[in-house]
Amino acid sequence: MPQIEEFQRRIPGIIGSERNKEYAVLIPILETDSGPALLFEKRANNLNHQPDEICFPGGKLEPDESLLECAVREAAEELLISEDQIEILGPGDLYISPFNLVIHPYIGYVKDYKKTFSRDEVAEILLVPLQYFMTTVPEIYHNCLMNVPTEDFPYERIPGGEKYPWAKGIYDIMFYMYEDQIIWGMTAHIARSAVELIAQYDLIRN
C-alpha cells in the first residue's frame, strides 16, 4: 500500500552526498577583560593536513556519535578542557565546500578556560575580540572552479565530445587580517556567519 503520508513528511536528502565528509567544529566564545572574544587555534606545524593554519576546534565525525557530540569532544581534546566547561548555545549555519566537505558549526561558551591546549595538534591559541568581526569587512577574492574530466572519460557519449562547454563556478576566498595573523578560507566564512548569528539572536550575555 502506498505510504504517501510518510513520503510527504520525509526530509529531502542531497543527491551525491555519499561523497561528502562530515566535520563538526565549535565556535568558542570566551569572556575576557576587554569583552567577548572568539577562540581560534593555530594548527601545529607537524600536522600533515593544513599545518600552521588558523581554525576552530573540531574534527571529523566518528561512527555512532552526533555532530554536536563530535564538536564538543574535539574541542575538549584539543583545548584540554572538560566537556562540562562547554555550554552550547545552538547550531551555526552549514558550510558546504565544493570539495565534498560539509562543516557543521556549533556556537557556545567556554567557561573557566586557562589557555591550555594539546601541543600534538595545536601550536597556539588566538583570541580575537568579537567587536573586531563586527566592525571589520573581510577581503574577498574569487577563484574559478573548472570541470576537468579524467583521462578515461567517454567523450563520445556526450554532445560536442571533447569540446563540450563544461560549466564553471566561482569559489569565494575570504581573508581577515588580525594583527599578525591571517584568518582565511572556510574558517573566515564560518566566523563571519557565526558573528552574524550572534548579533541577530543577541547571544552575548550582558
Short mmCIF file of C-alpha atoms in Angstrom, two decimals:
data_model
loop_
_atom_site.label_atom_id
_atom_site.label_comp_id
_atom_site.label_asym_id
_atom_site.label_seq_id
_atom_site.Cartn_x
_atom_site.Cartn_y
_atom_site.Cartn_z
CA MET A 1 0.00 0.00 0.00
CA PRO A 2 1.45 3.43 -0.90
CA GLN A 3 2.98 5.25 2.07
CA ILE A 4 2.09 8.66 0.71
CA GLU A 5 1.77 10.42 4.09
CA GLU A 6 5.15 9.18 5.24
CA PHE A 7 6.64 10.24 1.90
CA GLN A 8 5.17 13.73 2.22
CA ARG A 9 6.78 14.15 5.66
CA ARG A 10 10.23 12.99 4.63
CA ILE A 11 13.16 15.39 4.80
CA PRO A 12 14.77 15.63 1.35
CA GLY A 13 18.26 14.24 1.07
CA ILE A 14 21.10 15.61 -1.04
CA ILE A 15 21.88 13.74 -4.23
CA GLY A 16 25.57 12.79 -4.32
CA SER A 17 26.05 13.35 -0.59
CA GLU A 18 27.60 9.91 -0.19
CA ARG A 19 30.89 11.52 -1.24
CA ASN A 20 30.69 14.18 1.46
CA LYS A 21 32.94 14.12 4.51
CA GLU A 22 31.17 15.42 7.62
CA TYR A 23 33.00 17.56 10.16
CA ALA A 24 31.85 19.48 13.23
CA VAL A 25 33.51 22.50 14.83
CA LEU A 26 32.94 24.57 17.94
CA ILE A 27 32.77 28.36 17.70
CA PRO A 28 34.04 29.12 21.22
CA ILE A 29 33.01 32.39 22.88
CA LEU A 30 35.15 33.48 25.82
CA GLU A 31 34.54 36.30 28.26
CA THR A 32 37.72 38.39 28.58
CA ASP A 33 38.60 41.56 30.47
CA SER A 34 38.16 43.51 27.24
CA GLY A 35 34.88 41.86 26.26
CA PRO A 36 33.71 38.73 24.43
CA ALA A 37 36.17 37.06 22.06
CA LEU A 38 36.22 34.12 19.68
CA LEU A 39 38.83 31.45 20.25
CA PHE A 40 40.83 30.09 17.33
CA GLU A 41 43.61 27.54 17.14
CA LYS A 42 46.79 27.70 15.09
CA ARG A 43 47.40 24.16 13.91
CA ALA A 44 50.69 22.51 14.81
CA ASN A 45 53.31 22.69 12.05
CA ASN A 46 53.98 18.94 12.16
CA LEU A 47 50.46 18.03 11.03
CA ASN A 48 50.05 16.54 7.57
CA HIS A 49 46.89 18.49 6.78
CA GLN A 50 46.90 22.31 6.80
CA PRO A 51 49.81 22.87 9.21
CA ASP A 52 50.21 26.39 10.67
CA GLU A 53 46.71 27.43 9.58
CA ILE A 54 44.16 29.05 11.86
CA CYS A 55 40.95 27.15 12.52
CA PHE A 56 38.24 26.45 15.06
CA PRO A 57 38.41 23.39 17.34
CA GLY A 58 36.77 20.44 15.65
CA GLY A 59 37.23 17.37 13.55
CA LYS A 60 35.76 14.53 11.57
CA LEU A 61 32.57 12.82 12.66
CA GLU A 62 33.19 9.42 14.23
CA PRO A 63 30.81 6.45 13.91
CA ASP A 64 27.97 6.36 16.44
CA GLU A 65 28.30 9.99 17.57
CA SER A 66 26.17 13.00 16.78
CA LEU A 67 27.55 16.12 15.16
CA LEU A 68 27.13 18.03 18.41
CA GLU A 69 28.96 15.31 20.32
CA CYS A 70 31.76 15.48 17.75
CA ALA A 71 32.17 19.25 18.14
CA VAL A 72 32.24 19.05 21.94
CA ARG A 73 34.57 16.04 22.05
CA GLU A 74 37.09 17.52 19.63
CA ALA A 75 37.11 20.89 21.40
CA ALA A 76 37.65 19.25 24.79
CA GLU A 77 40.50 17.13 23.42
CA GLU A 78 42.24 19.98 21.63
CA LEU A 79 41.84 22.58 24.40
CA LEU A 80 42.47 20.12 27.26
CA ILE A 81 39.26 21.07 29.00
CA SER A 82 36.28 19.19 30.40
CA GLU A 83 33.20 18.83 28.23
CA ASP A 84 31.31 20.36 31.16
CA GLN A 85 33.15 23.64 30.51
CA ILE A 86 31.40 23.94 27.14
CA GLU A 87 27.93 25.45 27.07
CA ILE A 88 26.35 25.05 23.64
CA LEU A 89 24.05 27.88 22.57
CA GLY A 90 22.97 26.30 19.29
CA PRO A 91 23.98 25.36 15.75
CA GLY A 92 25.51 27.71 13.24
CA ASP A 93 24.88 27.59 9.50
CA LEU A 94 26.40 24.75 7.49
CA TYR A 95 29.46 25.38 5.38
CA ILE A 96 29.48 23.25 2.22
CA SER A 97 32.68 23.41 0.21
CA PRO A 98 32.99 22.44 -3.46
CA PHE A 99 35.46 19.76 -2.34
CA ASN A 100 33.00 17.36 -0.68
CA LEU A 101 33.40 18.82 2.81
CA VAL A 102 30.41 19.67 5.00
CA ILE A 103 31.21 21.61 8.16
CA HIS A 104 28.65 21.74 10.99
CA PRO A 105 29.43 24.63 13.38
CA TYR A 106 28.10 24.90 16.93
CA ILE A 107 28.27 28.17 18.84
CA GLY A 108 28.94 28.03 22.56
CA TYR A 109 30.64 29.49 25.60
CA VAL A 110 33.81 28.02 27.08
CA LYS A 111 33.93 28.60 30.84
CA ASP A 112 36.97 28.85 33.14
CA TYR A 113 39.45 28.43 30.30
CA LYS A 114 43.11 28.50 31.43
CA LYS A 115 44.73 28.80 27.98
CA THR A 116 45.54 25.09 27.83
CA PHE A 117 45.83 23.17 24.57
CA SER A 118 47.18 19.92 23.17
CA ARG A 119 50.60 20.56 21.65
CA ASP A 120 50.18 17.44 19.50
CA GLU A 121 47.57 19.29 17.44
CA VAL A 122 47.79 22.96 18.34
CA ALA A 123 50.70 25.42 18.15
CA GLU A 124 48.99 28.33 19.88
CA ILE A 125 45.65 29.83 20.83
CA LEU A 126 44.35 33.06 19.34
CA LEU A 127 41.64 35.18 20.97
CA VAL A 128 40.02 37.69 18.62
CA PRO A 129 37.61 40.27 20.04
CA LEU A 130 34.09 39.78 18.78
CA GLN A 131 34.00 43.51 18.12
CA TYR A 132 36.75 43.08 15.52
CA PHE A 133 34.48 40.91 13.38
CA MET A 134 31.53 43.23 14.00
CA THR A 135 33.43 46.20 12.58
CA THR A 136 35.79 44.66 10.01
CA VAL A 137 34.87 44.00 6.39
CA PRO A 138 36.80 40.95 5.15
CA GLU A 139 38.74 40.92 1.92
CA ILE A 140 37.14 38.58 -0.63
CA TYR A 141 38.84 37.10 -3.68
CA HIS A 142 37.30 34.85 -6.31
CA ASN A 143 38.70 31.54 -7.54
CA CYS A 144 37.40 29.95 -10.72
CA LEU A 145 36.41 26.29 -10.49
CA MET A 146 36.64 24.23 -13.65
CA ASN A 147 35.43 20.76 -14.56
CA VAL A 148 38.40 18.60 -15.59
CA PRO A 149 37.32 15.11 -16.75
CA THR A 150 39.55 12.12 -16.07
CA GLU A 151 41.58 10.53 -18.87
CA ASP A 152 39.10 7.69 -19.30
CA PHE A 153 36.06 9.96 -19.62
CA PRO A 154 33.79 8.75 -22.50
CA TYR A 155 33.62 11.97 -24.54
CA GLU A 156 31.98 10.07 -27.39
CA ARG A 157 28.81 9.76 -25.33
CA ILE A 158 28.15 13.48 -24.91
CA PRO A 159 27.24 16.22 -27.43
CA GLY A 160 30.32 18.05 -28.66
CA GLY A 161 32.75 15.44 -27.39
CA GLU A 162 35.96 16.98 -26.05
CA LYS A 163 34.62 20.44 -26.94
CA TYR A 164 31.68 20.13 -24.58
CA PRO A 165 31.16 23.53 -22.83
CA TRP A 166 31.52 22.48 -19.20
CA ALA A 167 30.04 24.85 -16.64
CA LYS A 168 32.38 26.87 -14.44
CA GLY A 169 31.88 28.04 -10.89
CA ILE A 170 33.16 30.73 -8.56
CA TYR A 171 34.59 29.95 -5.12
CA ASP A 172 34.95 32.95 -2.82
CA ILE A 173 38.09 33.08 -0.65
CA MET A 174 37.74 35.33 2.40
CA PHE A 175 40.51 36.92 4.47
CA TYR A 176 40.58 38.61 7.88
CA MET A 177 43.90 40.21 8.81
CA TYR A 178 44.06 40.40 12.61
CA GLU A 179 47.30 41.83 13.97
CA ASP A 180 49.99 39.50 12.59
CA GLN A 181 47.61 36.57 12.00
CA ILE A 182 45.64 35.61 8.89
CA ILE A 183 42.21 34.03 9.27
CA TRP A 184 41.14 32.89 5.86
CA GLY A 185 39.24 30.38 3.75
CA MET A 186 36.40 28.39 5.22
CA THR A 187 37.37 29.42 8.77
CA ALA A 188 36.82 33.06 7.82
CA HIS A 189 33.46 32.22 6.21
CA ILE A 190 32.32 30.27 9.27
CA ALA A 191 33.48 33.04 11.63
CA ARG A 192 31.60 35.73 9.74
CA SER A 193 28.42 33.64 9.63
CA ALA A 194 28.68 32.87 13.36
CA VAL A 195 29.17 36.54 14.26
CA GLU A 196 26.10 37.47 12.21
CA LEU A 197 24.05 34.87 14.10
CA ILE A 198 25.42 36.03 17.45
CA ALA A 199 24.34 39.58 16.64
CA GLN A 200 20.98 38.58 15.13
CA TYR A 201 19.95 36.49 18.14
CA ASP A 202 21.66 38.68 20.77
CA LEU A 203 23.62 35.73 22.16
CA ILE A 204 26.18 37.74 24.12
CA ARG A 205 25.46 37.99 27.84
CA ASN A 206 25.42 41.40 29.45
#
